[in-house]
Coordinates of C-alpha atoms in Angstrom, one line a residue:
X1 CA -7.1 -26.6 -8.5
X2 CA -10.6 -26.6 -7.2
X3 CA -9.9 -24.7 -3.9
X4 CA -11.5 -21.5 -5.0
X5 CA -14.0 -22.8 -7.5
X6 CA -17.7 -22.7 -6.5
X7 CA -19.5 -25.9 -7.6
X8 CA -22.1 -24.0 -9.7
X9 CA -19.9 -21.3 -11.0
X10 CA -19.3 -22.8 -14.5
X11 CA -23.1 -23.1 -14.9
X12 CA -23.8 -19.4 -14.5
X13 CA -24.9 -18.1 -17.9
X14 CA -25.8 -14.7 -19.2
X15 CA -29.6 -15.7 -19.2
X16 CA -29.3 -16.4 -15.4
X17 CA -28.5 -12.8 -14.8
X18 CA -31.9 -11.0 -14.0
X19 CA -30.4 -7.5 -13.5
X20 CA -31.1 -4.7 -15.9
X21 CA -28.5 -2.1 -16.3
X22 CA -30.8 0.9 -15.4
X23 CA -31.8 -0.7 -12.0
X24 CA -28.1 -1.3 -11.1
X25 CA -27.3 2.4 -11.8
X26 CA -30.0 3.5 -9.4
X27 CA -28.6 1.7 -6.5
X28 CA -25.0 3.0 -6.4
X29 CA -24.3 1.8 -2.9
X30 CA -24.5 -1.8 -4.3
X31 CA -26.7 -4.9 -3.8
X32 CA -28.1 -5.3 -0.4
X33 CA -26.2 -2.6 1.3
X34 CA -27.5 0.6 2.8
X35 CA -25.5 3.8 2.3
X36 CA -25.0 4.0 6.1
X37 CA -22.9 0.9 6.1
X38 CA -20.1 2.7 4.0
X39 CA -18.0 5.0 6.0
X40 CA -17.5 8.6 5.0
X41 CA -14.9 9.2 2.4
X42 CA -13.7 12.4 0.9
X43 CA -12.2 13.0 -2.6
X44 CA -12.4 16.7 -3.2
X45 CA -11.3 17.8 -6.6
X46 CA -8.7 20.4 -7.2
X47 CA -9.7 23.8 -8.5
X48 CA -9.2 24.2 -12.3
X49 CA -6.3 26.7 -11.9
X50 CA -4.3 24.3 -9.8
X51 CA -4.7 21.4 -12.3
X52 CA -3.6 23.8 -15.1
X53 CA -0.6 25.1 -13.1
X54 CA 0.3 21.5 -12.3
X55 CA 0.5 20.5 -16.0
X56 CA 2.3 23.7 -16.9
X57 CA 4.9 23.0 -14.2
X58 CA 5.6 19.5 -15.7
X59 CA 5.7 21.0 -19.1
X60 CA 8.2 23.6 -18.3
X61 CA 10.5 21.0 -16.4
X62 CA 10.2 18.6 -19.3
X63 CA 11.2 21.4 -21.9
X64 CA 14.3 22.1 -19.7
X65 CA 15.1 18.4 -19.6
X66 CA 15.2 18.2 -23.5
X67 CA 17.4 21.3 -23.4
X68 CA 19.7 19.7 -21.0
X69 CA 19.7 16.5 -22.9
X70 CA 20.9 18.5 -25.9
X71 CA 23.6 20.1 -23.9
X72 CA 24.9 16.6 -22.9
X73 CA 24.6 15.3 -26.4
X74 CA 27.0 18.1 -27.7
X75 CA 29.2 17.7 -24.8
X76 CA 28.5 21.0 -22.9
X77 CA 27.2 19.1 -19.9
X78 CA 28.6 16.0 -18.1
X79 CA 26.7 12.7 -18.5
X80 CA 26.2 11.1 -15.0
X81 CA 23.9 8.2 -15.6
X82 CA 25.2 4.8 -16.8
X83 CA 25.7 4.4 -20.5
X84 CA 26.9 2.0 -23.1
X85 CA 30.8 1.7 -23.6
X86 CA 31.9 2.5 -27.0
X87 CA 32.9 -1.0 -27.7
X88 CA 29.4 -2.3 -27.1
X89 CA 27.7 0.1 -29.1
X90 CA 26.5 -2.5 -31.5
X91 CA 25.2 -4.8 -28.7
X92 CA 21.7 -5.0 -27.6
X93 CA 21.4 -2.0 -25.2
X94 CA 21.4 -2.4 -21.6
X95 CA 20.5 1.3 -20.8
X96 CA 17.6 2.8 -22.6
X97 CA 18.4 6.5 -22.8
X98 CA 14.8 7.9 -23.4
X99 CA 13.4 5.6 -20.6
X100 CA 15.7 7.4 -18.2
X101 CA 14.5 10.9 -19.2
X102 CA 12.3 11.2 -16.1
X103 CA 14.9 10.0 -13.8
X104 CA 17.9 12.2 -15.0
X105 CA 15.8 15.3 -15.6
X106 CA 12.9 15.5 -13.2
X107 CA 13.6 13.0 -10.1
X108 CA 17.3 13.8 -9.9
X109 CA 16.4 17.4 -9.1
X110 CA 14.4 16.3 -6.1
X111 CA 16.1 13.1 -5.2
X112 CA 17.1 14.6 -1.7
X113 CA 13.6 14.2 -0.4
X114 CA 13.8 10.4 -0.7
X115 CA 15.9 7.5 0.8
X116 CA 17.1 9.5 3.8
X117 CA 19.2 7.4 6.0
X118 CA 17.9 6.7 9.6
X119 CA 20.2 6.0 12.5
X120 CA 17.5 5.1 15.2
X121 CA 14.4 3.2 15.8
X122 CA 11.7 3.9 13.5
X123 CA 9.3 5.1 16.1
X124 CA 7.3 8.2 16.6
X125 CA 10.5 10.3 16.9
X126 CA 13.7 9.4 14.8
X127 CA 17.2 10.6 14.1
X128 CA 18.4 11.2 10.5
X129 CA 21.9 11.1 9.1
X130 CA 22.5 14.4 7.6
X131 CA 23.7 14.3 3.9
X132 CA 24.6 16.9 1.3
X133 CA 25.1 16.9 -2.4
X134 CA 27.9 18.7 -4.4
X135 CA 26.6 17.8 -7.7
X136 CA 22.9 18.5 -7.8
X137 CA 21.7 15.3 -6.2
X138 CA 23.6 12.9 -8.6
X139 CA 25.7 11.7 -5.4
X140 CA 25.5 12.4 -1.6
X141 CA 28.0 12.5 1.1
X142 CA 27.4 12.2 4.9
X143 CA 28.4 15.2 6.9
X144 CA 28.8 13.1 10.1
X145 CA 26.0 15.3 11.7
X146 CA 22.9 13.7 13.2
X147 CA 19.5 15.4 13.0
X148 CA 17.9 14.4 16.4
X149 CA 14.4 14.1 17.5
X150 CA 12.6 14.4 14.1
X151 CA 8.8 13.6 14.5
X152 CA 8.1 10.5 12.2
X153 CA 5.0 10.9 10.1
X154 CA 6.0 8.7 7.4
X155 CA 6.4 5.0 8.9
X156 CA 3.5 2.5 8.9
X157 CA 4.0 2.0 12.7
X158 CA 0.2 2.0 13.3
X159 CA 0.2 0.5 16.8
X160 CA 3.6 1.4 17.8
X161 CA 5.2 -1.9 18.0
X162 CA 8.3 -0.7 16.3
X163 CA 9.9 -0.2 19.8
X164 CA 13.0 -1.1 21.7
X165 CA 11.7 -1.4 25.3
X166 CA 13.7 -4.2 27.0
X167 CA 10.6 -5.5 28.7
X168 CA 8.5 -5.8 25.7
X169 CA 11.3 -7.4 23.6
X170 CA 12.5 -9.9 26.2
X171 CA 10.9 -12.9 24.7
X172 CA 12.2 -11.9 21.1
X173 CA 15.6 -11.8 22.5
X174 CA 15.0 -15.3 24.1
X175 CA 13.9 -16.7 20.9
X176 CA 17.0 -15.3 19.1
X177 CA 19.2 -16.9 21.6
X178 CA 17.4 -20.2 21.3
X179 CA 16.8 -20.5 17.5
X180 CA 19.3 -18.0 16.1
X181 CA 18.2 -15.5 13.5
X182 CA 18.1 -17.7 10.3
X183 CA 16.3 -20.9 9.4
X184 CA 18.4 -21.6 6.1
X185 CA 15.8 -23.8 4.7
X186 CA 12.3 -23.7 3.1
X187 CA 9.1 -24.5 4.7
X188 CA 8.8 -27.7 2.6
X189 CA 12.1 -29.0 3.7
X190 CA 13.6 -28.4 7.2
X191 CA 12.3 -24.9 7.7
X192 CA 9.2 -25.3 9.5
X193 CA 9.7 -24.7 13.4
X194 CA 7.4 -25.0 16.3
X195 CA 7.3 -21.3 16.5
X196 CA 6.0 -21.1 12.9
X197 CA 3.1 -23.6 13.8
X198 CA 2.3 -21.6 16.9
X199 CA 2.1 -18.4 14.9
X200 CA -0.1 -19.8 12.2
X201 CA -2.5 -21.0 14.9
X202 CA -2.6 -17.5 16.6
X203 CA -3.2 -15.7 13.1
X204 CA -6.1 -18.1 12.1
X205 CA -7.7 -17.7 15.6
X206 CA -7.2 -13.8 15.5
X207 CA -8.7 -13.4 12.1
X208 CA -11.6 -16.0 12.9
X209 CA -10.8 -18.5 10.0
X210 CA -10.0 -22.1 9.9
X211 CA -6.3 -21.9 9.0
X212 CA -3.4 -19.7 8.0
X213 CA 0.2 -19.8 6.5
X214 CA 2.9 -17.3 7.1
X215 CA 5.7 -16.1 4.7
X216 CA 8.9 -14.2 5.2
X217 CA 8.2 -11.5 2.9
X218 CA 5.0 -9.3 2.5
X219 CA 5.5 -8.5 -1.1
X220 CA 6.1 -12.0 -2.2
X221 CA 3.0 -13.2 -0.2
X222 CA 1.0 -11.6 -3.0
X223 CA 3.1 -12.0 -6.0
X224 CA 4.0 -15.5 -5.4
X225 CA 0.8 -16.9 -4.2
X226 CA -1.7 -15.5 -6.7
X227 CA -0.2 -17.5 -9.5
X228 CA -0.8 -20.7 -7.4
X229 CA -4.5 -19.8 -7.1
X230 CA -5.5 -18.7 -10.7
X231 CA -3.9 -19.3 -14.2
X232 CA -5.0 -19.5 -17.7
X233 CA -8.8 -19.7 -18.3
X234 CA -9.4 -17.6 -15.2
X235 CA -10.4 -14.1 -14.9
X236 CA -9.0 -11.5 -12.3
X237 CA -11.0 -8.4 -11.6
X238 CA -8.6 -5.9 -10.0
X239 CA -9.2 -2.5 -8.4
X240 CA -7.3 0.3 -10.4
X241 CA -5.4 1.4 -7.3
X242 CA -4.2 -2.0 -6.2
X243 CA -0.8 -2.4 -4.9
X244 CA 2.1 -3.5 -7.3
X245 CA 2.5 -6.7 -5.5
X246 CA -1.0 -7.7 -6.5
X247 CA -0.5 -6.5 -10.0
X248 CA 2.6 -8.6 -10.4
X249 CA 1.0 -11.6 -8.9
X250 CA -1.9 -11.3 -11.4
X251 CA 0.4 -10.8 -14.5
X252 CA 2.5 -13.8 -13.5
X253 CA -0.5 -16.0 -13.2
X254 CA -1.3 -15.9 -16.9
X255 CA -5.0 -15.2 -16.1
X256 CA -7.0 -12.6 -18.0
X257 CA -7.0 -9.3 -16.0
X258 CA -9.6 -6.7 -16.2
X259 CA -9.5 -3.4 -14.1
X260 CA -12.6 -1.7 -12.5
X261 CA -12.7 1.8 -11.3
X262 CA -11.6 2.2 -7.6
X263 CA -14.2 1.2 -5.2
X264 CA -16.8 1.6 -7.9
X265 CA -19.4 -1.2 -7.3
X266 CA -21.5 -0.2 -10.3
X267 CA -18.4 -0.6 -12.6
X268 CA -17.4 -3.9 -11.0
X269 CA -20.8 -5.3 -11.4
X270 CA -21.0 -4.4 -15.1
X271 CA -17.5 -6.0 -15.7
X272 CA -18.7 -9.1 -13.8
X273 CA -21.9 -9.4 -15.8
X274 CA -20.3 -8.7 -19.3
X275 CA -17.4 -11.2 -18.5
X276 CA -19.7 -14.0 -17.6
X277 CA -21.9 -13.2 -20.6
X278 CA -19.0 -13.3 -23.1
X279 CA -16.9 -15.9 -21.4
X280 CA -13.3 -16.6 -22.2
X281 CA -11.7 -14.7 -25.3
X282 CA -12.2 -16.4 -28.6
X283 CA -13.6 -19.8 -27.1
X284 CA -16.3 -18.0 -25.2
X285 CA -16.2 -20.9 -22.7
X286 CA -17.1 -20.2 -19.1
X287 CA -14.3 -18.9 -17.0
X288 CA -12.6 -21.6 -14.9
X289 CA -12.6 -19.0 -12.0
X290 CA -13.4 -15.4 -11.3
X291 CA -11.2 -13.7 -8.8
X292 CA -12.0 -10.1 -7.4
X293 CA -8.9 -8.6 -5.9
X294 CA -9.0 -5.5 -3.6
X295 CA -7.3 -4.0 -0.6
X296 CA -8.7 -3.2 2.8
X297 CA -7.0 0.3 2.9
X298 CA -5.6 1.8 -0.1
X299 CA -2.2 3.2 0.9
X300 CA -1.9 6.0 -1.5
X301 CA -5.7 7.1 -1.2
X302 CA -6.5 6.3 2.4
X303 CA -9.7 4.9 1.1
X304 CA -11.4 1.8 2.7
X305 CA -12.9 -1.1 0.6
X306 CA -16.5 -1.3 0.4
X307 CA -16.4 -4.8 1.8
X308 CA -20.2 -5.6 2.4
X309 CA -21.1 -4.6 -1.2
X310 CA -18.2 -6.6 -2.6
X311 CA -19.3 -9.7 -0.7
X312 CA -23.0 -9.3 -1.9
X313 CA -21.6 -9.0 -5.5
X314 CA -19.3 -11.9 -5.2
X315 CA -22.1 -14.2 -3.8
X316 CA -24.5 -13.0 -6.6
X317 CA -22.1 -13.7 -9.4
X318 CA -20.4 -16.7 -7.8
X319 CA -16.9 -15.1 -7.8
X320 CA -14.1 -15.5 -5.3
X321 CA -12.9 -12.6 -3.2
X322 CA -9.2 -11.9 -2.4
X323 CA -8.7 -9.2 0.2
X324 CA -5.2 -7.6 0.9
X325 CA -5.2 -6.3 4.5
X326 CA -1.6 -5.0 4.5
X327 CA -2.6 -1.6 5.8
X328 CA -5.9 -2.5 7.6
X329 CA -5.1 -5.6 9.8
X330 CA -4.3 -4.2 13.3
X331 CA -5.2 -0.6 12.2
X332 CA -9.0 -0.7 12.0
X333 CA -11.8 -2.4 13.8
X334 CA -12.7 -2.3 17.6
X335 CA -10.3 -5.2 18.1
X336 CA -7.8 -4.6 15.4
X337 CA -9.1 -7.4 13.1
X338 CA -9.3 -5.4 10.0
X339 CA -12.0 -4.4 7.7
X340 CA -14.1 -7.6 8.3
X341 CA -14.3 -6.3 11.9
X342 CA -15.0 -2.7 10.9
X343 CA -17.9 -3.6 8.8
X344 CA -19.1 -6.5 11.0
X345 CA -19.1 -9.1 8.1
X346 CA -18.2 -12.8 8.5
X347 CA -14.6 -13.5 7.8
X348 CA -15.7 -16.8 6.0
X349 CA -17.4 -14.7 3.4
X350 CA -13.8 -13.8 2.2
X351 CA -12.2 -16.6 0.2
X352 CA -8.6 -15.5 0.5
X353 CA -7.5 -13.2 3.4
X354 CA -4.0 -11.7 3.0
X355 CA -2.2 -9.4 5.2
X356 CA 1.4 -8.3 6.2
X357 CA 3.2 -8.1 9.5
X358 CA 5.4 -5.2 8.5
X359 CA 3.0 -2.4 9.6
X360 CA 0.8 -2.7 12.6
X361 CA 2.9 -5.6 14.0
X362 CA 6.3 -4.0 13.7
X363 CA 7.9 -7.1 12.1
X364 CA 8.1 -8.6 8.6
X365 CA 6.5 -11.0 6.4
X366 CA 2.8 -11.8 5.6
X367 CA 0.1 -14.4 5.7
X368 CA -2.6 -16.1 3.6
X369 CA -5.5 -17.3 5.7
X370 CA -9.0 -18.8 5.0
X371 CA -10.4 -22.4 4.7
X372 CA -8.1 -25.3 5.7
X373 CA -8.4 -26.6 2.1
X374 CA -7.0 -23.6 0.6
X375 CA -4.1 -23.2 3.1
X376 CA -3.2 -27.0 2.6
X377 CA -3.3 -26.5 -1.1
X378 CA -0.9 -23.5 -0.9
X379 CA 1.6 -25.4 1.4
X380 CA 2.4 -27.7 -1.6
X381 CA 1.9 -25.3 -4.5
X382 CA 3.0 -21.8 -3.3
X383 CA 6.3 -20.6 -4.8
X384 CA 7.0 -18.9 -1.4
X385 CA 6.6 -22.1 0.5
X386 CA 8.8 -24.1 -1.9
X387 CA 11.6 -21.7 -2.9
X388 CA 12.1 -19.1 -0.3
X389 CA 13.5 -19.3 3.3
X390 CA 11.3 -19.5 6.2
X391 CA 10.4 -16.6 8.5
X392 CA 13.1 -15.6 11.0
X393 CA 12.3 -17.0 14.5
X394 CA 12.8 -13.7 16.2
X395 CA 10.4 -12.2 13.7
X396 CA 7.8 -14.8 14.4
X397 CA 8.1 -14.1 18.0
X398 CA 7.6 -10.4 17.6
X399 CA 4.5 -11.2 15.7
X400 CA 3.3 -13.5 18.4
X401 CA 4.0 -10.9 21.1
X402 CA 2.1 -8.2 19.2
X403 CA -0.9 -10.5 18.6
X404 CA -1.0 -11.6 22.3
X405 CA -0.8 -8.0 23.3
X406 CA -3.7 -6.8 20.8
X407 CA -5.9 -9.7 21.9
X408 CA -5.2 -9.3 25.7
X409 CA -3.7 -12.8 26.0
X410 CA -0.5 -11.2 27.6
X411 CA -2.7 -10.4 30.6
X412 CA -2.7 -6.6 29.9
X413 CA -5.0 -4.0 28.2
X414 CA -2.1 -2.4 26.4
X415 CA -3.2 -3.7 23.0
X416 CA -6.7 -2.3 23.2
X417 CA -5.4 0.8 24.4
X418 CA -3.1 1.2 21.4
X419 CA -6.1 0.4 19.0
X420 CA -8.3 3.1 20.6
X421 CA -5.3 5.6 20.7
X422 CA -4.7 5.1 16.9
X423 CA -8.4 5.6 16.2
X424 CA -8.4 8.7 18.4
X425 CA -5.2 10.1 16.7
X426 CA -6.7 9.5 13.2
X427 CA -9.9 11.3 13.9
X428 CA -8.1 14.2 15.5
X429 CA -5.6 14.7 12.9
X430 CA -8.0 14.4 10.0
X431 CA -10.5 16.9 11.5
X432 CA -7.8 19.4 12.3
X433 CA -6.2 19.2 8.7
X434 CA -9.6 19.5 7.0
X435 CA -10.4 22.7 9.1
X436 CA -7.0 24.2 8.1
X437 CA -8.3 24.1 4.5
X438 CA -6.2 21.3 3.0
X439 CA -7.5 18.8 0.5
X440 CA -7.2 15.5 2.0
X441 CA -8.3 12.0 0.6
X442 CA -9.6 8.9 2.3
X443 CA -11.8 7.4 4.8
X444 CA -12.5 8.9 8.2
X445 CA -11.3 5.7 9.9
X446 CA -8.0 5.4 7.8
X447 CA -4.7 6.0 9.5
X448 CA -3.3 7.0 6.2
X449 CA -3.8 10.7 5.6
X450 CA -2.9 12.0 2.0
X451 CA -2.6 15.8 1.8
X452 CA -2.8 16.9 -1.7
X453 CA 0.0 19.3 -2.9
X454 CA -0.5 18.9 -6.7
X455 CA 2.4 21.1 -8.1
X456 CA 5.8 19.5 -8.5
X457 CA 7.7 22.6 -7.1
X458 CA 5.4 22.7 -4.1
X459 CA 6.0 19.0 -3.3
X460 CA 9.7 19.5 -3.2
X461 CA 9.4 22.7 -1.1
X462 CA 6.9 21.1 1.5
X463 CA 9.1 18.2 2.1
X464 CA 12.3 20.3 2.6
X465 CA 10.5 22.9 4.8
X466 CA 8.9 20.3 7.1
X467 CA 12.3 18.7 7.5
X468 CA 13.8 22.1 8.5
X469 CA 11.1 22.0 11.2
X470 CA 12.1 18.5 12.3
X471 CA 9.2 16.7 10.8
X472 CA 9.7 13.8 8.6
X473 CA 7.0 13.3 5.9
X474 CA 6.6 11.2 2.8
X475 CA 6.0 13.1 -0.4
X476 CA 4.6 11.1 -3.6
X477 CA 4.3 12.1 -7.1
X478 CA 4.1 11.0 -10.7
X479 CA 4.3 8.2 -11.8
X480 CA 3.3 6.7 -8.4
X481 CA 0.3 8.9 -8.4
X482 CA -1.7 10.6 -11.3
X483 CA 0.2 13.5 -12.8
X484 CA -2.1 16.2 -11.2
X485 CA -2.4 14.5 -7.7
X486 CA 1.0 14.7 -6.0
X487 CA 0.8 14.4 -2.4
X488 CA 2.3 14.2 1.1
X489 CA 1.3 10.9 3.1
X490 CA 1.0 11.2 6.7
X491 CA 0.7 8.0 8.6
X492 CA -0.9 8.0 12.2
X493 CA 0.6 5.9 15.0
X494 CA -0.7 4.9 18.4
X495 CA 2.7 6.1 19.6
X496 CA 2.2 9.7 18.6
X497 CA 1.2 11.8 21.6
X498 CA -1.2 14.7 21.4
X499 CA 1.6 17.2 21.9
X500 CA 3.5 15.6 18.8
X501 CA 0.4 15.9 16.7
X502 CA -0.2 19.4 17.8
X503 CA 3.3 20.5 16.9
X504 CA 3.0 18.7 13.4
X505 CA -0.3 20.6 13.0
X506 CA 1.2 23.9 14.0
X507 CA 4.1 23.7 11.4
X508 CA 1.6 22.2 8.8
X509 CA -0.5 25.3 9.2
X510 CA 2.4 27.6 8.8
X511 CA 4.0 26.0 5.8
X512 CA 0.5 25.4 4.3
X513 CA 0.2 29.3 4.3
X514 CA 3.6 30.1 3.2
X515 CA 3.5 27.8 0.2
X516 CA -0.1 28.3 -0.6
X517 CA -1.2 24.7 -0.1
X518 CA -4.8 25.3 1.3
X519 CA -6.7 24.4 -1.9
X520 CA -10.1 23.3 -0.4
X521 CA -13.3 25.1 -1.3
X522 CA -15.0 23.6 1.7
X523 CA -13.4 25.9 4.4

């Protein structure tokens, strides 16, 4: 497949790289990019005593876990997890006992903070179904009571398109009546409808590229298309904080994978230079293709890709660039067109543009966009195109409605108002949280706001206390984050009013004081 191969890439040899290591180290901002082009980001380190206490907390819980496992082994405590039947003891085990250690001894103690059932629209305010556990979170039962009017700070509803206003959804209802809700076929067979063609045209025009293709599932857009673009003899350079879908796609491709430090252009350049000099393992032949994989906004860190520097590097070393804009498309940029618009770069400089419709567009699915040759190739080679059902017509119409609203083609200014409101909410919330003394990560433009909690006990207490105050938050810990960097992740939305944010900030301030969560030394 030659779609992503630069004609002169295979001819790039080590002797062609006239860049000394010391010179590269001096220009940390990257080649051809001034420091002012990179937006302000903050990654304040925790005080030493916090890190020590965090490790100590995990150590104590682990020791108690081993003690409880001993009690289960001698029959003094009930085993609740799945286990092998006696008559299958000699078979290959289905359930690895030690691998479940974290689940049964650490996660199970705090499981009530995740997977809470909603019984309303996932808008700025939600309703939760109350549940309780009678066996320490091994099982739950619903009480029949509903917790009403909980402020939702966890959903990726960036532009507020997760809504049920009848006037806004009239066209979506019409398409459901006309097409039904399922296509029952793949895109290669009888699953391509005129509404899919219209959507792909709008997506390409919105992004400023030649062509696009849409898929019914965002995760599969990465995991099933990357193997169609690269394979054996190719090299993937992946940011260490890339999403699981990117990691899975890279592993399925069979390509060699190297990981570079998060947003570190110096380390990426070193990996590029070393890889080109050494070539493929054992044979030392030139790489068939080199693909750099990054995200627009990183959903756990709130950081933004250093796109101008990446483009300069990929041009210098004749590599290709794969940009995942799941969290950035619609959420950043004056017109909601993502990080290419935020940095003012030419979309044509990004070889593969990927994004999802599950966040800013209030729908489902994803897209791949770029040159027409690339998209035409994927139409015949992508596993998502060949083996998965086409996007549901009402979902496609919802995305069309959102794009027309964002671009103003619906005859209103509602879309641009939402984009500006999201940016205003993001700046306001980030500034207030910093002023309170919390440690937060990420870029000033990012609507993802991680607040560092660190200690496992405080993570649990924070989530439960905020829910008591009718604020729904998402807390994240190990293994989804480094062991010392557990956090609460707040997601801004254009649908949040200033009164809502002020209420959240008021309770956040009180809970932060009560639990001792204001670790910043920059107060």
